[in-house]
Short mmCIF file of C-alpha atoms and ligand atoms in Angstrom, two decimals:
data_model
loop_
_atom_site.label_atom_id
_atom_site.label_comp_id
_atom_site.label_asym_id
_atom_site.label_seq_id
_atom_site.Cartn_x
_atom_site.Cartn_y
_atom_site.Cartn_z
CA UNK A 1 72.93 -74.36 -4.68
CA UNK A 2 69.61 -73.22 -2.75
CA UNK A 3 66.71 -71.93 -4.58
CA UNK A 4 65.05 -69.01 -3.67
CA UNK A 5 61.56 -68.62 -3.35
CA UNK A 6 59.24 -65.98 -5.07
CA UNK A 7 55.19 -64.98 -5.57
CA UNK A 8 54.43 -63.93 -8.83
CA UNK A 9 52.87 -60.43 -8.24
CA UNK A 10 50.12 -58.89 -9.97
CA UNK A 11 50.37 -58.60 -14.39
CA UNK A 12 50.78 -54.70 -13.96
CA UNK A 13 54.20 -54.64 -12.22
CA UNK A 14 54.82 -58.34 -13.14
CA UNK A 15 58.12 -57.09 -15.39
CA UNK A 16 59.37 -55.22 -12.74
CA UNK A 17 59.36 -57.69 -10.41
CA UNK A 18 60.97 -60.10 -12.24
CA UNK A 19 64.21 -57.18 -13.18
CA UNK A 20 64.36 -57.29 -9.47
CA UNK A 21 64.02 -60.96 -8.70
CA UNK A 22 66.86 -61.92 -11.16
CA UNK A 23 69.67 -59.41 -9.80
CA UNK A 24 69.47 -61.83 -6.78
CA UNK A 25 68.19 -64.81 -8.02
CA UNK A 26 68.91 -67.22 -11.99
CA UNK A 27 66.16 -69.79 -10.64
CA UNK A 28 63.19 -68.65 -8.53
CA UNK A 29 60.93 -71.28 -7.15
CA UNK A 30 57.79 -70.82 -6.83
CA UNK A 31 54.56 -73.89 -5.76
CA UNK A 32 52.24 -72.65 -9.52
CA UNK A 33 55.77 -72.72 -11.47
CA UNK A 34 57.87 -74.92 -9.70
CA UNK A 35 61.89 -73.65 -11.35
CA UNK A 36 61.24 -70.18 -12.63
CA UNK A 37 64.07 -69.77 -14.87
CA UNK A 38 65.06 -65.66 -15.13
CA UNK A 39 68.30 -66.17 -17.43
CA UNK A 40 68.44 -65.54 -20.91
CA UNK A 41 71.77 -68.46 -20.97
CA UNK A 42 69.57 -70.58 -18.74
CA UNK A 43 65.96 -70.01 -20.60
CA UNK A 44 67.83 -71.23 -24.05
CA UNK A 45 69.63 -74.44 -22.72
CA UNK A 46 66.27 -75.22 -21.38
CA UNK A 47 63.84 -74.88 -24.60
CA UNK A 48 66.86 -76.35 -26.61
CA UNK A 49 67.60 -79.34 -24.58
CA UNK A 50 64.06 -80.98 -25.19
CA UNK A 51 64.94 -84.29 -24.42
CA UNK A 52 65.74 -83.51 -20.66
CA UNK A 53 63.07 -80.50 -20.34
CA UNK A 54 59.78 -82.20 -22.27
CA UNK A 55 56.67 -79.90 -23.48
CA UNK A 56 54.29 -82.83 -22.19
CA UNK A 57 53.76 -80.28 -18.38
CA UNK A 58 50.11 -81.10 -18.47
CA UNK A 59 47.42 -83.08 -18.16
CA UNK A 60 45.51 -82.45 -21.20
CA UNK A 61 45.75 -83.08 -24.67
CA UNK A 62 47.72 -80.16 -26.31
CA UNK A 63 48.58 -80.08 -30.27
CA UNK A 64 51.36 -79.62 -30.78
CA UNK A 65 52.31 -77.27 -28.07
CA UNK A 66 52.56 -79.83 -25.35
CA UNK A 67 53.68 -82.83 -27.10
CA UNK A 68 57.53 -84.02 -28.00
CA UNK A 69 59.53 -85.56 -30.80
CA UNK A 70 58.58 -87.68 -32.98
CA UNK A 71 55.03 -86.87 -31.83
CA UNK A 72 55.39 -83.22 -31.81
CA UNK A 73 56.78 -83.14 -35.39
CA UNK A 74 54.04 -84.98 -37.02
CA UNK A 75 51.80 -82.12 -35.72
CA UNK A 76 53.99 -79.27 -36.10
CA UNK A 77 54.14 -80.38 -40.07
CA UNK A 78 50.39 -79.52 -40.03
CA UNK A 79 49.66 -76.60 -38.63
CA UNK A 80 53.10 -74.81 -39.94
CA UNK A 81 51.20 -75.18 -43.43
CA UNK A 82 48.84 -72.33 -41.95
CA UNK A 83 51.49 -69.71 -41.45
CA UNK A 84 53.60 -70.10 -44.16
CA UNK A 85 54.33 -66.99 -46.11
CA UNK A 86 52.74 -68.27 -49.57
CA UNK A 87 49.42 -68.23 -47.39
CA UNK A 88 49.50 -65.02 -45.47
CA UNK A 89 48.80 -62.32 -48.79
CA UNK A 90 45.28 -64.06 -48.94
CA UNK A 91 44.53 -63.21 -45.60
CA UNK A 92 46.03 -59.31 -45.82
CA UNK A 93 43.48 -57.14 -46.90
CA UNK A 94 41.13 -58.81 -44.54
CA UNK A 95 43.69 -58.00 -42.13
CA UNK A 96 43.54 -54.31 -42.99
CA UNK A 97 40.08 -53.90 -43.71
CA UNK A 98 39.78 -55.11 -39.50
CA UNK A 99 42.33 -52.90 -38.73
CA UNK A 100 40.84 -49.80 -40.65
CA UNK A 101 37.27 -50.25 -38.85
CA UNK A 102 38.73 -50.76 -35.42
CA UNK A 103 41.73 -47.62 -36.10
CA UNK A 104 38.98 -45.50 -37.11
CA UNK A 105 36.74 -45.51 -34.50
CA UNK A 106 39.46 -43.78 -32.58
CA UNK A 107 38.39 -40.12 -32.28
CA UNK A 108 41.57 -37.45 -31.92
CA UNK A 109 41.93 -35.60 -29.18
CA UNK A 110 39.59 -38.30 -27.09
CA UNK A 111 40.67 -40.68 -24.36
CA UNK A 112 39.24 -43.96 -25.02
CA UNK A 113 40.33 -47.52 -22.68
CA UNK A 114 42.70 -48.82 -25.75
CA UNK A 115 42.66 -52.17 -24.11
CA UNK A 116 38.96 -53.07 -24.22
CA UNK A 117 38.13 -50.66 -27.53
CA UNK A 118 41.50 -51.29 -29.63
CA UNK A 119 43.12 -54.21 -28.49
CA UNK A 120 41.15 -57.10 -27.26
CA UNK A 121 38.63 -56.46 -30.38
CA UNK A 122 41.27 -56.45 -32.92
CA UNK A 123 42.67 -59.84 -31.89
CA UNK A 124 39.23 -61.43 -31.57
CA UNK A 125 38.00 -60.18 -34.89
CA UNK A 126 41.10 -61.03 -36.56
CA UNK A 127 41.28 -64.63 -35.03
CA UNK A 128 37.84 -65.78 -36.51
CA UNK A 129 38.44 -63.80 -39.80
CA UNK A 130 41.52 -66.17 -39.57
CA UNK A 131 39.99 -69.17 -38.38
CA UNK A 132 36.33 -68.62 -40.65
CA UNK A 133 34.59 -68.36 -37.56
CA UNK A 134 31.67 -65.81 -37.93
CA UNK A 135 32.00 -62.19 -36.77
CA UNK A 136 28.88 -62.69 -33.99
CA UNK A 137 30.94 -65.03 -32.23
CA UNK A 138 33.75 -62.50 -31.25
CA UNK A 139 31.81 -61.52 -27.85
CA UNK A 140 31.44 -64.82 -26.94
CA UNK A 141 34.57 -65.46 -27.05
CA UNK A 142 35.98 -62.41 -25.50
CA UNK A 143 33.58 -63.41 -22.18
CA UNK A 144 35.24 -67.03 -22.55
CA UNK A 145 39.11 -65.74 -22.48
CA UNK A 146 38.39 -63.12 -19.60
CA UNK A 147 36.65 -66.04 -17.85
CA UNK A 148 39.18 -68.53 -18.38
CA UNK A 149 42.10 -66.22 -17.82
CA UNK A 150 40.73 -65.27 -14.53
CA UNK A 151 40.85 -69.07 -13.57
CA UNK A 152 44.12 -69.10 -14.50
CA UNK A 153 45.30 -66.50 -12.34
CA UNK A 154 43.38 -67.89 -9.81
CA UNK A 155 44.86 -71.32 -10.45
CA UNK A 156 41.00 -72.58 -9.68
CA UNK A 157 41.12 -76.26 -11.41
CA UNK A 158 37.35 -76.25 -11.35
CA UNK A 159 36.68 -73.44 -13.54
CA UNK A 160 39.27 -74.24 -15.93
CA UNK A 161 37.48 -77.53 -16.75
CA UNK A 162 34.28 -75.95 -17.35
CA UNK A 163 35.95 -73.41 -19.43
CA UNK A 164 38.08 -75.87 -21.35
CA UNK A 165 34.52 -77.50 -21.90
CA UNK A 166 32.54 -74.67 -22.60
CA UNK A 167 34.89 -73.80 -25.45
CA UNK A 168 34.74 -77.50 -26.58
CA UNK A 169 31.25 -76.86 -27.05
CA UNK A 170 31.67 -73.78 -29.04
CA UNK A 171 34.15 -75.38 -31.14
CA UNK A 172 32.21 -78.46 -31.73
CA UNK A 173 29.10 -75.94 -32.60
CA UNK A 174 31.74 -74.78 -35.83
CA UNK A 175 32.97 -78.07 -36.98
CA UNK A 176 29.05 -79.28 -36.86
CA UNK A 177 28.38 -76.01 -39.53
CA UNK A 178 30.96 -77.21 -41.53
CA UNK A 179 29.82 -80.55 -41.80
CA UNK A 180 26.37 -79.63 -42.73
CA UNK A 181 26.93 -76.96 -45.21
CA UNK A 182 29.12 -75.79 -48.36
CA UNK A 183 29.36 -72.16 -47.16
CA UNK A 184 32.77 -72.46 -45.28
CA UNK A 185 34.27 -75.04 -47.40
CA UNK A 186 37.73 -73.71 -48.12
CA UNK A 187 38.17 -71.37 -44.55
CA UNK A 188 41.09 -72.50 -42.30
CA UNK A 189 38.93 -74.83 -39.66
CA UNK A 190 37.15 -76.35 -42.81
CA UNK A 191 40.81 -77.33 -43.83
CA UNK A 192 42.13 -78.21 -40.41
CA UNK A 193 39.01 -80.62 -40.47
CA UNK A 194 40.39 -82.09 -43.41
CA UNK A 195 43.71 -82.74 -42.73
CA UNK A 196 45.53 -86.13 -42.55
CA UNK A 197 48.38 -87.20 -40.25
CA UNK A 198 50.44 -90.66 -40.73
CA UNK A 199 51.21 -92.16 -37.17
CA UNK A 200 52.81 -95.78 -36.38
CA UNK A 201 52.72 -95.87 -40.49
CA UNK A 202 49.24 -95.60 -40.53
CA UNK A 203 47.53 -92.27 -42.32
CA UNK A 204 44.16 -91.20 -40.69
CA UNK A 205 42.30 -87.91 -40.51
CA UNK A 206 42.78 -85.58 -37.43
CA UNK A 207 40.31 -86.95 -34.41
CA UNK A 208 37.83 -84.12 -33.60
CA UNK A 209 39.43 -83.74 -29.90
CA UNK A 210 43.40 -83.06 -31.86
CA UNK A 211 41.02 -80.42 -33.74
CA UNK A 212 39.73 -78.67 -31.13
CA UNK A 213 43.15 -78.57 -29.15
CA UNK A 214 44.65 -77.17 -32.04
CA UNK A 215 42.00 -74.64 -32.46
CA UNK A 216 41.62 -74.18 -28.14
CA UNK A 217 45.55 -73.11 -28.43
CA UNK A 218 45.62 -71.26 -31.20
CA UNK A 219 42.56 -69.18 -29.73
CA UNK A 220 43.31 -69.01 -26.03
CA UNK A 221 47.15 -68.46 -26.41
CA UNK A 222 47.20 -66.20 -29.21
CA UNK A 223 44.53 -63.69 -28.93
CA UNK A 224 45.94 -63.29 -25.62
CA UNK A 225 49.41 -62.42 -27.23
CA UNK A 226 48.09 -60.39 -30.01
CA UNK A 227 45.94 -58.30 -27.83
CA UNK A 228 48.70 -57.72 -25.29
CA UNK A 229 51.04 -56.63 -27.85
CA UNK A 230 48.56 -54.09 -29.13
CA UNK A 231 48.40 -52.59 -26.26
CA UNK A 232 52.34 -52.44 -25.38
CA UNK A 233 52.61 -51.21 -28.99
CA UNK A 234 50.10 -48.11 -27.48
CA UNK A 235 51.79 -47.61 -24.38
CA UNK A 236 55.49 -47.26 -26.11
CA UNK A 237 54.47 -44.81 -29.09
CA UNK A 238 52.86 -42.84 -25.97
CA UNK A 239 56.02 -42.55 -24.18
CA UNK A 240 58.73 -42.27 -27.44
CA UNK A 241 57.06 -40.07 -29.94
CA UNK A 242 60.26 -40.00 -31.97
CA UNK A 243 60.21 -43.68 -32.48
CA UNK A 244 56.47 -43.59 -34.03
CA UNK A 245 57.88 -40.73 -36.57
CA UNK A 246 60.93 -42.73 -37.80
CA UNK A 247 57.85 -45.34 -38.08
CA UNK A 248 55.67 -43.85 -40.35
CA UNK A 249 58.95 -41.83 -42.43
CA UNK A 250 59.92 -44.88 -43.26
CA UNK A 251 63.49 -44.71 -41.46
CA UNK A 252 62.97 -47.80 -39.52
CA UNK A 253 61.13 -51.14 -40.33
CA UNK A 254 57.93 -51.69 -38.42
CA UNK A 255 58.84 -54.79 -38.02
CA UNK A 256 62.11 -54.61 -36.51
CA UNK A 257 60.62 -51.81 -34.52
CA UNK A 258 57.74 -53.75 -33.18
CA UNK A 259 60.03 -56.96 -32.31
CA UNK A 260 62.15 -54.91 -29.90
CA UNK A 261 58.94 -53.25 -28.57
CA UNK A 262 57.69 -56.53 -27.52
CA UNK A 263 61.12 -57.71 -26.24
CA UNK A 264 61.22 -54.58 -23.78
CA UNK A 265 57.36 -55.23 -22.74
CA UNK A 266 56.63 -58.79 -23.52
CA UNK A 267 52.73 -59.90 -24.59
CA UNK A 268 53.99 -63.52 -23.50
CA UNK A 269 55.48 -64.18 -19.80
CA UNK A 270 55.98 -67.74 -19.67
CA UNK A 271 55.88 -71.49 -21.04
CA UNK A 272 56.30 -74.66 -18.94
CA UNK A 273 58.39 -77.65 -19.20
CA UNK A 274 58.80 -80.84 -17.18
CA UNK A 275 62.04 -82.20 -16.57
CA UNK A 276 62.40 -85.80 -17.89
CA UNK A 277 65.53 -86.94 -15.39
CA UNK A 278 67.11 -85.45 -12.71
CA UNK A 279 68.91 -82.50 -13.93
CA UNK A 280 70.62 -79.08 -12.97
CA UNK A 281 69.77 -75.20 -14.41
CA UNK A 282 73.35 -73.43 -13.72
CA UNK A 283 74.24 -75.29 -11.19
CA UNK A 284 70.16 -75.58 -9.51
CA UNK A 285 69.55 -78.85 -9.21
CA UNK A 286 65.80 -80.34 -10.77
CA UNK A 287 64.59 -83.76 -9.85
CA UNK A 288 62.78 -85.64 -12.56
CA UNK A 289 59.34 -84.80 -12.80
CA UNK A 290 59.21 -81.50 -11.48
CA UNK A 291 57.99 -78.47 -13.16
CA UNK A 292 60.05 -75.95 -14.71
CA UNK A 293 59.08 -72.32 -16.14
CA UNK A 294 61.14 -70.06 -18.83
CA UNK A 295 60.23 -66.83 -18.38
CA UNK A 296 60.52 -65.02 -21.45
CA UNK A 297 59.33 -61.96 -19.68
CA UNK A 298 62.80 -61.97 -17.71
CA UNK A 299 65.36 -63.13 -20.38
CA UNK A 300 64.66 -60.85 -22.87
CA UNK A 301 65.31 -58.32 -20.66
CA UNK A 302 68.79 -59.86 -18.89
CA UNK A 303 71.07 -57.58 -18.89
CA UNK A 304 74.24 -60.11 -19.59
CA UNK A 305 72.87 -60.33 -22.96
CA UNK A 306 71.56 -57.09 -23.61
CA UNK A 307 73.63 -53.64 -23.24
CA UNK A 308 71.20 -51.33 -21.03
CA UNK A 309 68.69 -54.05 -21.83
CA UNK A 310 66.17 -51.15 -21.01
CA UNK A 311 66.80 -49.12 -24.15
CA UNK A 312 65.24 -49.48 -27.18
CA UNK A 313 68.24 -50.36 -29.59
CA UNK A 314 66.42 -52.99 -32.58
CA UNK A 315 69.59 -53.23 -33.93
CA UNK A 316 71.41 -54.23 -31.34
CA UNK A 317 68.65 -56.88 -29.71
CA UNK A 318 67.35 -58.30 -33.00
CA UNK A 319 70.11 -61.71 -33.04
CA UNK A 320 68.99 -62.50 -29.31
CA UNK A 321 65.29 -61.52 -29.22
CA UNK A 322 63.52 -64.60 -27.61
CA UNK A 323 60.08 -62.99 -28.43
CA UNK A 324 58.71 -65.67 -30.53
CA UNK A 325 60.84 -68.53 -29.02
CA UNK A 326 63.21 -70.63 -30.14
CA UNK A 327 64.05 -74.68 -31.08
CA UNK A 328 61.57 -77.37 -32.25
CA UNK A 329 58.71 -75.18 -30.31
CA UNK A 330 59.23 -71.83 -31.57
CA UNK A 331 56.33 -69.90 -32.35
CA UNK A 332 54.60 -71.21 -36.07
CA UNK A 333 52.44 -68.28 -35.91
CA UNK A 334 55.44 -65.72 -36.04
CA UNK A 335 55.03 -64.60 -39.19
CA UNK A 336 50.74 -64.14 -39.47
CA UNK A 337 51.67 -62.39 -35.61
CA UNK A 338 53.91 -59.96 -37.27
CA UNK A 339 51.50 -59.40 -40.31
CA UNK A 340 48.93 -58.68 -38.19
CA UNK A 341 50.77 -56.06 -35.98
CA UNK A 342 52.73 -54.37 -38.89
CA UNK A 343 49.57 -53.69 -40.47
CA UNK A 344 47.41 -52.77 -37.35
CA UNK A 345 50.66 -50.34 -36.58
CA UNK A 346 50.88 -48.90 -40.18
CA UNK A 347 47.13 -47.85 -39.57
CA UNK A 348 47.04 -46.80 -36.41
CA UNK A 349 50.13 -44.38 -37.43
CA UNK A 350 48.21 -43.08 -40.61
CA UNK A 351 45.31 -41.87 -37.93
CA UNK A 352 46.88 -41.02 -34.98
CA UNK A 353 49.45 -38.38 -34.59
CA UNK A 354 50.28 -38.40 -31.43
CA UNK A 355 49.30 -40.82 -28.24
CA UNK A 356 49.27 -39.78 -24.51
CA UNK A 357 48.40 -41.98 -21.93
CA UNK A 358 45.70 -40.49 -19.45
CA UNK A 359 45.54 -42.27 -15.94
CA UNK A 360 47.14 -45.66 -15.57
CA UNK A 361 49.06 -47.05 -18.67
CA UNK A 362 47.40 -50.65 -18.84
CA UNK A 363 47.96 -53.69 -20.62
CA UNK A 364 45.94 -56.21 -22.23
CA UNK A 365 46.14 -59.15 -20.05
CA UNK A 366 44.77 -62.42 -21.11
CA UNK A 367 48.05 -63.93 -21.27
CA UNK A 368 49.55 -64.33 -17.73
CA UNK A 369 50.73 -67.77 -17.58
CA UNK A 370 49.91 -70.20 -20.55
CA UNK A 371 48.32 -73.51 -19.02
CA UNK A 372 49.44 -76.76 -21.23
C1 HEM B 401 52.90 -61.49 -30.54
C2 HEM B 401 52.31 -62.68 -30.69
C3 HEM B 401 52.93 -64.00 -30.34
C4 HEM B 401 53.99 -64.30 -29.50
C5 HEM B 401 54.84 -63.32 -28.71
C6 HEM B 401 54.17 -65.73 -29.51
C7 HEM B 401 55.17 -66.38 -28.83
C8 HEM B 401 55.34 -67.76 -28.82
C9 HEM B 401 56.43 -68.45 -28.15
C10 HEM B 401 57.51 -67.79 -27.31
C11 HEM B 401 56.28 -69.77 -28.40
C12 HEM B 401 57.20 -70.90 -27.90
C13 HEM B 401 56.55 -71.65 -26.77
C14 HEM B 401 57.44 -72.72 -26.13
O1 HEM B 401 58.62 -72.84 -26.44
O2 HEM B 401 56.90 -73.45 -25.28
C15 HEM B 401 55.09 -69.94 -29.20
C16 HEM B 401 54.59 -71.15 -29.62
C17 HEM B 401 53.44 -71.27 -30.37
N1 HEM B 401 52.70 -70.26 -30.97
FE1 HEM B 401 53.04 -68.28 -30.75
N2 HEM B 401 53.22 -66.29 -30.33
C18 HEM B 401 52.46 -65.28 -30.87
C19 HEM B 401 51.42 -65.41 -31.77
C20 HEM B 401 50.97 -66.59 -32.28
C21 HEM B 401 49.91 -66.75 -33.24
C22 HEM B 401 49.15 -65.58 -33.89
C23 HEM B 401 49.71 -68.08 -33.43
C24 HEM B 401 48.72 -68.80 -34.29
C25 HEM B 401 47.49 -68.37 -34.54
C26 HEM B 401 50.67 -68.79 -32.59
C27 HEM B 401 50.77 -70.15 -32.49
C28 HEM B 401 51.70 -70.82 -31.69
C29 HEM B 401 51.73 -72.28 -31.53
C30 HEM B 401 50.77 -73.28 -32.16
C31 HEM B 401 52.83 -72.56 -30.70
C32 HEM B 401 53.33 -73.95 -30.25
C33 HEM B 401 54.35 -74.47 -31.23
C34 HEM B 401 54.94 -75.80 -30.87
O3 HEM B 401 54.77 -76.27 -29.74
O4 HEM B 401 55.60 -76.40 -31.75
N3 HEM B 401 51.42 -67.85 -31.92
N4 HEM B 401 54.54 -68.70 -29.47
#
């Protein structure tokens, strides 16, 4: 079967596009992406068939998100300890107490750009509450992720290493603090720096660089998500007022709500894979070595899976809702992400009454396509 080709277009119409591109077309290719895979079917065998479709797509030393078994595993067991539900009620009424300062600078009856005022700061101050990191560093690291996420879009190699650098630095800046003083002892990168790992039967601490990939991901990926989610969240109360009543009366869960939000407009697009033989997606053929892209963006919106896949229905979509992934990758951080927006949503609804978007609905977008 022939593969057709396809340019990713700009973030703002990106969904659009990609509704379009799979009426004609299960596996786009494309020179950044190489097998753009559109179906929900296809997007599944792919992320569960790890052997043949490996996380290692890049260069670079990624923990855990670009490693495979038994590797993967060993890593996954460490960081999974930071989202696990015993630990997330310590970290909720920090949570709020972000949430209430950031909700309540929002005057009524006042436009106000929701991406750069609401959503970007929310996820930065709530990822180094999370992490321990201090609050003075959430500007620097809001210039780093615009920075680094224009490289990406501009696929410019160059800047990406002096990025990927530059945040080494900054990283290596917090681990030093915690090394020379008592005052963070106990925060999450104090404990990350502690933790052990046994590989080839031989238990060792984590080696600063496994540290700092952990942290780079964590950071770079998921501030990205959070703050584009924030913003969707905006941009669909604004458009289906009824849905942010049920909300707030209690008639449907925020969480269930919020899920299906982000399955209609998706915070995430994309992750890579490599295939590890030669291979075929529904018939496509892959040759080993070549890159291959789910786009998560596209199959949780396919309509073979989804009755009028365009309608919110949370009910309906809940059983097939790739939001947070699926298989030995899926997303650790699912249940801090959906802390985090069920409590920024519960506060933003006890404020606002109603939401109208004035000029161009945007979206927060840090997070086009996640480099490994
Ligand atoms: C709305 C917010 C979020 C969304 C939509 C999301 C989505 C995803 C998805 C789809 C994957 C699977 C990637 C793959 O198969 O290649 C993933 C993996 C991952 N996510 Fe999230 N995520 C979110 C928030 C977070 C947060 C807050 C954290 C942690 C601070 C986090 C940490 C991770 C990590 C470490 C992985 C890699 C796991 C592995 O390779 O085993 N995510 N995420």
């Amino acid at each position: 079967m022939k593969n057709c080709h396809w340019e990713p277009s700009e973030q703002q119409d990106q969904i659009t596009s990609l509704d379009k591109l799979r009426q004609k077309c299960p596996v786009a290719q494309n020179e950044m992406l190489g097998h753009a895979v559109l179906m929900h079917g296809d997007v599944r065998s792919v992320i569960e068939d790890y052997e043949t479709f490996s996380n290692k797509a890049g260069s670079h030393l990624s923990v855990p998100n670009g490693m495979d078994p038994p590797e993967h595993g060993i890593f996954r067991e460490v960081i999974e300890s930071y989202f696990k539900a015993d630990r997330l009620p310590n970290f909720e009424s920090t949570c709020r107490q972000i949430a209430q300062n950031i909700v309540s600078k929002m005057t009524p009856n006042t436009a106000l750009d929701v991406v750069s005022k609401i959503a970007k700061p929310f996820a930065l101050h709530i990822q180094c509450a999370f992490l321990g990191w201090p609050e003075s560093l959430t500007s620097a690291l809001g210039e780093w992720l615009e920075a680094n996420q224009q490289a990406i879009v501009n696929n410019d190699r160059a800047m990406l290493k002096q990025k990927a650098d530059e945040f080494e630095a900054l990283i290596r800046q917090q681990l030093d603090v915690r090394r020379q003083s008592g005052s963070t002892k106990g925060d999450n990168t104090y404990r990350l720096m502690h933790e052990t790992v046994t590989v080839n039967d031989k238990t060792r601490y984590l080696h600063e660089e496994e540290i700092v990939s952990i942290l780079r991901n964590w950071t770079a990926g998921e501030v990205g998500t959070i703050a584009a989610a924030i913003s969707s969240i905006f941009n669909f109360f604004a458009e289906n007022p009824l849905v942010a009543e049920q909300i707030r009366n209690g008639d449907l869960s925020t969480d269930d709500a919020i899920d299906e939000i982000l399955r209609l407009d998706p915070p995430l697009i994309s992750n890579r894979r490599r295939a590890t033989k030669d291979t075929e997606i529904s018939g496509y053929p892959v040759k080993k070595g070549e890159k291959v892209t789910v786009l998560w963006a596209s199959a949780n919106r396919d309509e073979s899976v989804f009755d009028k896949a365009d309608v919110f229905n949370p009910e309906q979509n809940k059983a097939h809702n790739l939001l947070y992934g699926r298989g030995i990758h899926v997303c650790p951080g699912a249940p801090l992400a959906r802390m985090e927006l069920r409590i920024f949503t519960e506060e933003l609804l006890k404020h606002i009454g109603e939401f109208e978007v004035t000029g161009e609905s945007k979206r927060a977008n840090y997070q086009f396509w996640r480099v490994q």
